[in-house]
Amino acid sequence: QISDPEACDQMYESLVRIHTNFYKNKYPRLRDTTFTGVTVEDCRTILATDILKQMEDMKKGTWKRLREKFSAKKPEEDSK
């Protein structure tokens, strides 16, 4: 037995509207963006592994990058 059938019907109708994307269809977005205003393509670009590596390199200090560059030996140098 349901104590309040009207409240139950309201909740059911609300869930149906959510399930059928009623509000997405009623209020379409002009651009497909996130809450920060970044588009899906921008998110994919940012999350790409190459971009992440470049960003990590940019975060490093100048001296740390130079030290890594000169301390790493190349295989060609070892064979000479």
mmCIF file of N, CA and C in Angstrom:
data_model
loop_
_atom_site.group_PDB
_atom_site.id
_atom_site.type_symbol
_atom_site.label_atom_id
_atom_site.label_comp_id
_atom_site.label_asym_id
_atom_site.label_seq_id
_atom_site.Cartn_x
_atom_site.Cartn_y
_atom_site.Cartn_z
ATOM 1 N N GLN A 1 0.830 -1.189 0.000
ATOM 2 C CA GLN A 1 0.000 0.000 0.000
ATOM 3 C C GLN A 1 0.874 1.252 0.000
ATOM 4 N N ILE A 2 0.542 2.178 -0.866
ATOM 5 C CA ILE A 2 1.264 3.440 -0.952
ATOM 6 C C ILE A 2 0.472 4.472 -0.166
ATOM 7 N N SER A 3 1.177 5.151 0.750
ATOM 8 C CA SER A 3 0.484 6.109 1.607
ATOM 9 C C SER A 3 0.038 7.357 0.857
ATOM 10 N N ASP A 4 0.850 7.818 -0.105
ATOM 11 C CA ASP A 4 0.505 9.036 -0.857
ATOM 12 C C ASP A 4 0.658 8.759 -2.353
ATOM 13 N N PRO A 5 -0.400 8.304 -3.007
ATOM 14 C CA PRO A 5 -0.290 7.951 -4.431
ATOM 15 C C PRO A 5 0.022 9.150 -5.332
ATOM 16 N N GLU A 6 -0.432 10.338 -4.972
ATOM 17 C CA GLU A 6 -0.154 11.525 -5.791
ATOM 18 C C GLU A 6 1.335 11.851 -5.792
ATOM 19 N N ALA A 7 1.987 11.789 -4.635
ATOM 20 C CA ALA A 7 3.428 12.046 -4.559
ATOM 21 C C ALA A 7 4.197 10.978 -5.321
ATOM 22 N N CYS A 8 3.722 9.756 -5.246
ATOM 23 C CA CYS A 8 4.365 8.657 -5.972
ATOM 24 C C CYS A 8 4.258 8.888 -7.478
ATOM 25 N N ASP A 9 3.091 9.318 -7.938
ATOM 26 C CA ASP A 9 2.901 9.592 -9.366
ATOM 27 C C ASP A 9 3.788 10.749 -9.822
ATOM 28 N N GLN A 10 3.927 11.784 -8.991
ATOM 29 C CA GLN A 10 4.791 12.916 -9.333
ATOM 30 C C GLN A 10 6.237 12.481 -9.467
ATOM 31 N N MET A 11 6.716 11.659 -8.520
ATOM 32 C CA MET A 11 8.095 11.165 -8.585
ATOM 33 C C MET A 11 8.306 10.296 -9.822
ATOM 34 N N TYR A 12 7.304 9.459 -10.134
ATOM 35 C CA TYR A 12 7.402 8.597 -11.305
ATOM 36 C C TYR A 12 7.481 9.430 -12.581
ATOM 37 N N GLU A 13 6.621 10.445 -12.705
ATOM 38 C CA GLU A 13 6.645 11.309 -13.880
ATOM 39 C C GLU A 13 7.966 12.055 -13.992
ATOM 40 N N SER A 14 8.506 12.469 -12.871
ATOM 41 C CA SER A 14 9.795 13.150 -12.864
ATOM 42 C C SER A 14 10.899 12.221 -13.371
ATOM 43 N N LEU A 15 10.896 10.990 -12.900
ATOM 44 C CA LEU A 15 11.894 10.015 -13.354
ATOM 45 C C LEU A 15 11.734 9.712 -14.846
ATOM 46 N N VAL A 16 10.506 9.667 -15.326
ATOM 47 C CA VAL A 16 10.269 9.430 -16.753
ATOM 48 C C VAL A 16 10.834 10.587 -17.574
ATOM 49 N N ARG A 17 10.629 11.832 -17.115
ATOM 50 C CA ARG A 17 11.165 12.990 -17.835
ATOM 51 C C ARG A 17 12.689 12.945 -17.881
ATOM 52 N N ILE A 18 13.306 12.552 -16.779
ATOM 53 C CA ILE A 18 14.772 12.451 -16.758
ATOM 54 C C ILE A 18 15.233 11.349 -17.711
ATOM 55 N N HIS A 19 14.558 10.214 -17.674
ATOM 56 C CA HIS A 19 14.950 9.067 -18.498
ATOM 57 C C HIS A 19 14.806 9.353 -19.997
ATOM 58 N N THR A 20 13.794 10.113 -20.379
ATOM 59 C CA THR A 20 13.549 10.387 -21.796
ATOM 60 C C THR A 20 14.240 11.652 -22.275
ATOM 61 N N ASN A 21 15.102 12.250 -21.458
ATOM 62 C CA ASN A 21 15.828 13.485 -21.810
ATOM 63 C C ASN A 21 14.870 14.613 -22.186
ATOM 64 N N PHE A 22 13.786 14.733 -21.445
ATOM 65 C CA PHE A 22 12.772 15.740 -21.720
ATOM 66 C C PHE A 22 13.371 17.141 -21.710
ATOM 67 N N TYR A 23 14.157 17.453 -20.688
ATOM 68 C CA TYR A 23 14.708 18.806 -20.560
ATOM 69 C C TYR A 23 15.843 19.062 -21.546
ATOM 70 N N LYS A 24 16.550 18.028 -21.924
ATOM 71 C CA LYS A 24 17.588 18.193 -22.945
ATOM 72 C C LYS A 24 16.961 18.563 -24.282
ATOM 73 N N ASN A 25 15.834 17.954 -24.585
ATOM 74 C CA ASN A 25 15.133 18.270 -25.836
ATOM 75 C C ASN A 25 14.384 19.593 -25.751
ATOM 76 N N LYS A 26 13.863 19.917 -24.579
ATOM 77 C CA LYS A 26 13.103 21.153 -24.413
ATOM 78 C C LYS A 26 14.012 22.379 -24.451
ATOM 79 N N TYR A 27 15.197 22.259 -23.835
ATOM 80 C CA TYR A 27 16.153 23.368 -23.779
ATOM 81 C C TYR A 27 17.467 22.946 -24.438
ATOM 82 N N PRO A 28 17.509 22.920 -25.775
ATOM 83 C CA PRO A 28 18.748 22.468 -26.436
ATOM 84 C C PRO A 28 19.883 23.469 -26.225
ATOM 85 N N ARG A 29 21.092 22.952 -26.188
ATOM 86 C CA ARG A 29 22.273 23.795 -26.012
ATOM 87 C C ARG A 29 22.718 24.329 -27.362
ATOM 88 N N LEU A 30 23.207 25.560 -27.344
ATOM 89 C CA LEU A 30 23.695 26.152 -28.583
ATOM 90 C C LEU A 30 25.002 25.511 -29.009
ATOM 91 N N ARG A 31 25.863 25.234 -28.022
ATOM 92 C CA ARG A 31 27.140 24.559 -28.289
ATOM 93 C C ARG A 31 27.288 23.428 -27.290
ATOM 94 N N ASP A 32 27.941 22.369 -27.702
ATOM 95 C CA ASP A 32 28.144 21.227 -26.821
ATOM 96 C C ASP A 32 29.382 21.477 -25.977
ATOM 97 N N THR A 33 29.199 22.105 -24.818
ATOM 98 C CA THR A 33 30.322 22.438 -23.949
ATOM 99 C C THR A 33 30.079 21.902 -22.556
ATOM 100 N N THR A 34 31.129 21.930 -21.742
ATOM 101 C CA THR A 34 31.016 21.548 -20.346
ATOM 102 C C THR A 34 30.698 22.785 -19.519
ATOM 103 N N PHE A 35 30.605 22.618 -18.202
ATOM 104 C CA PHE A 35 30.287 23.767 -17.350
ATOM 105 C C PHE A 35 31.417 24.784 -17.342
ATOM 106 N N THR A 36 32.623 24.388 -17.738
ATOM 107 C CA THR A 36 33.738 25.332 -17.794
ATOM 108 C C THR A 36 33.796 26.065 -19.122
ATOM 109 N N GLY A 37 32.982 25.643 -20.089
ATOM 110 C CA GLY A 37 32.980 26.285 -21.387
ATOM 111 C C GLY A 37 33.920 25.643 -22.385
ATOM 112 N N VAL A 38 34.527 24.521 -22.009
ATOM 113 C CA VAL A 38 35.460 23.820 -22.889
ATOM 114 C C VAL A 38 34.679 22.833 -23.744
ATOM 115 N N THR A 39 34.976 22.786 -25.024
ATOM 116 C CA THR A 39 34.276 21.858 -25.908
ATOM 117 C C THR A 39 34.828 20.445 -25.748
ATOM 118 N N VAL A 40 34.102 19.487 -26.295
ATOM 119 C CA VAL A 40 34.506 18.084 -26.203
ATOM 120 C C VAL A 40 35.838 17.869 -26.915
ATOM 121 N N GLU A 41 36.015 18.515 -28.060
ATOM 122 C CA GLU A 41 37.265 18.368 -28.816
ATOM 123 C C GLU A 41 38.446 18.908 -28.014
ATOM 124 N N ASP A 42 38.231 20.036 -27.325
ATOM 125 C CA ASP A 42 39.302 20.590 -26.492
ATOM 126 C C ASP A 42 39.663 19.640 -25.354
ATOM 127 N N CYS A 43 38.653 19.018 -24.764
ATOM 128 C CA CYS A 43 38.916 18.059 -23.684
ATOM 129 C C CYS A 43 39.740 16.882 -24.192
ATOM 130 N N ARG A 44 39.394 16.381 -25.356
ATOM 131 C CA ARG A 44 40.149 15.254 -25.924
ATOM 132 C C ARG A 44 41.582 15.659 -26.217
ATOM 133 N N THR A 45 41.772 16.871 -26.713
ATOM 134 C CA THR A 45 43.116 17.347 -27.007
ATOM 135 C C THR A 45 43.926 17.473 -25.727
ATOM 136 N N ILE A 46 43.319 18.023 -24.718
ATOM 137 C CA ILE A 46 44.019 18.226 -23.452
ATOM 138 C C ILE A 46 44.383 16.893 -22.816
ATOM 139 N N LEU A 47 43.495 15.925 -22.924
ATOM 140 C CA LEU A 47 43.722 14.644 -22.272
ATOM 141 C C LEU A 47 44.588 13.680 -23.080
ATOM 142 N N ALA A 48 44.979 14.069 -24.275
ATOM 143 C CA ALA A 48 45.841 13.205 -25.080
ATOM 144 C C ALA A 48 47.191 13.041 -24.373
ATOM 145 N N THR A 49 47.792 11.893 -24.505
ATOM 146 C CA THR A 49 49.025 11.603 -23.778
ATOM 147 C C THR A 49 50.172 12.501 -24.212
ATOM 148 N N ASP A 50 50.248 12.812 -25.483
ATOM 149 C CA ASP A 50 51.323 13.688 -25.949
ATOM 150 C C ASP A 50 51.224 15.066 -25.319
ATOM 151 N N ILE A 51 50.027 15.589 -25.242
ATOM 152 C CA ILE A 51 49.827 16.905 -24.650
ATOM 153 C C ILE A 51 50.172 16.859 -23.168
ATOM 154 N N LEU A 52 49.800 15.776 -22.485
ATOM 155 C CA LEU A 52 50.119 15.659 -21.065
ATOM 156 C C LEU A 52 51.629 15.639 -20.849
ATOM 157 N N LYS A 53 52.355 14.932 -21.718
ATOM 158 C CA LYS A 53 53.813 14.903 -21.597
ATOM 159 C C LYS A 53 54.400 16.290 -21.820
ATOM 160 N N GLN A 54 53.880 17.015 -22.809
ATOM 161 C CA GLN A 54 54.369 18.361 -23.064
ATOM 162 C C GLN A 54 54.094 19.272 -21.878
ATOM 163 N N MET A 55 52.928 19.120 -21.274
ATOM 164 C CA MET A 55 52.602 19.956 -20.123
ATOM 165 C C MET A 55 53.496 19.636 -18.935
ATOM 166 N N GLU A 56 53.828 18.354 -18.758
ATOM 167 C CA GLU A 56 54.740 17.977 -17.677
ATOM 168 C C GLU A 56 56.119 18.587 -17.918
ATOM 169 N N ASP A 57 56.576 18.572 -19.170
ATOM 170 C CA ASP A 57 57.856 19.181 -19.492
ATOM 171 C C ASP A 57 57.829 20.684 -19.244
ATOM 172 N N MET A 58 56.706 21.317 -19.535
ATOM 173 C CA MET A 58 56.596 22.751 -19.322
ATOM 174 C C MET A 58 56.630 23.094 -17.839
ATOM 175 N N LYS A 59 56.122 22.199 -16.994
ATOM 176 C CA LYS A 59 56.101 22.451 -15.553
ATOM 177 C C LYS A 59 57.503 22.376 -14.951
ATOM 178 N N LYS A 60 58.381 21.625 -15.591
ATOM 179 C CA LYS A 60 59.737 21.482 -15.064
ATOM 180 C C LYS A 60 60.475 22.799 -15.190
ATOM 181 N N GLY A 61 61.380 23.012 -14.282
ATOM 182 C CA GLY A 61 62.191 24.214 -14.338
ATOM 183 C C GLY A 61 63.236 24.110 -15.434
ATOM 184 N N THR A 62 63.798 25.249 -15.795
ATOM 185 C CA THR A 62 64.798 25.295 -16.865
ATOM 186 C C THR A 62 66.016 24.465 -16.500
ATOM 187 N N TRP A 63 66.500 24.602 -15.273
ATOM 188 C CA TRP A 63 67.703 23.863 -14.868
ATOM 189 C C TRP A 63 67.459 22.368 -14.853
ATOM 190 N N LYS A 64 66.275 21.957 -14.424
ATOM 191 C CA LYS A 64 65.968 20.525 -14.382
ATOM 192 C C LYS A 64 65.920 19.949 -15.801
ATOM 193 N N ARG A 65 65.330 20.692 -16.749
ATOM 194 C CA ARG A 65 65.285 20.221 -18.135
ATOM 195 C C ARG A 65 66.686 20.118 -18.719
ATOM 196 N N LEU A 66 67.525 21.136 -18.468
ATOM 197 C CA LEU A 66 68.888 21.102 -18.995
ATOM 198 C C LEU A 66 69.675 19.939 -18.388
ATOM 199 N N ARG A 67 69.505 19.728 -17.103
ATOM 200 C CA ARG A 67 70.217 18.631 -16.436
ATOM 201 C C ARG A 67 69.798 17.291 -17.026
ATOM 202 N N GLU A 68 68.495 17.094 -17.251
ATOM 203 C CA GLU A 68 68.027 15.840 -17.842
ATOM 204 C C GLU A 68 68.515 15.682 -19.276
ATOM 205 N N LYS A 69 68.571 16.784 -19.990
ATOM 206 C CA LYS A 69 68.991 16.718 -21.389
ATOM 207 C C LYS A 69 70.448 16.312 -21.504
ATOM 208 N N PHE A 70 71.309 16.881 -20.663
ATOM 209 C CA PHE A 70 72.738 16.593 -20.765
ATOM 210 C C PHE A 70 73.164 15.351 -19.990
ATOM 211 N N SER A 71 72.379 14.935 -19.001
ATOM 212 C CA SER A 71 72.766 13.744 -18.243
ATOM 213 C C SER A 71 72.356 12.463 -18.957
ATOM 214 N N ALA A 72 71.331 12.520 -19.790
ATOM 215 C CA ALA A 72 70.891 11.330 -20.521
ATOM 216 C C ALA A 72 71.846 11.075 -21.678
ATOM 217 N N LYS A 73 72.430 9.887 -21.695
ATOM 218 C CA LYS A 73 73.351 9.532 -22.780
ATOM 219 C C LYS A 73 72.575 8.895 -23.906
ATOM 220 N N LYS A 74 72.938 9.239 -25.103
ATOM 221 C CA LYS A 74 72.293 8.655 -26.279
ATOM 222 C C LYS A 74 73.023 7.349 -26.644
ATOM 223 N N PRO A 75 72.341 6.372 -27.202
ATOM 224 C CA PRO A 75 72.976 5.104 -27.566
ATOM 225 C C PRO A 75 74.090 5.273 -28.590
ATOM 226 N N GLU A 76 73.992 6.266 -29.462
ATOM 227 C CA GLU A 76 75.049 6.459 -30.461
ATOM 228 C C GLU A 76 76.371 6.869 -29.807
ATOM 229 N N GLU A 77 76.293 7.656 -28.726
ATOM 230 C CA GLU A 77 77.489 8.135 -28.035
ATOM 231 C C GLU A 77 78.202 6.973 -27.326
ATOM 232 N N ASP A 78 77.426 6.000 -26.814
ATOM 233 C CA ASP A 78 78.024 4.866 -26.116
ATOM 234 C C ASP A 78 78.786 3.958 -27.083
ATOM 235 N N SER A 79 78.337 3.827 -28.307
ATOM 236 C CA SER A 79 78.962 2.908 -29.242
ATOM 237 C C SER A 79 80.253 3.478 -29.838
ATOM 238 N N LYS A 80 80.483 4.807 -29.737
ATOM 239 C CA LYS A 80 81.678 5.427 -30.332
ATOM 240 C C LYS A 80 82.893 5.260 -29.487
#
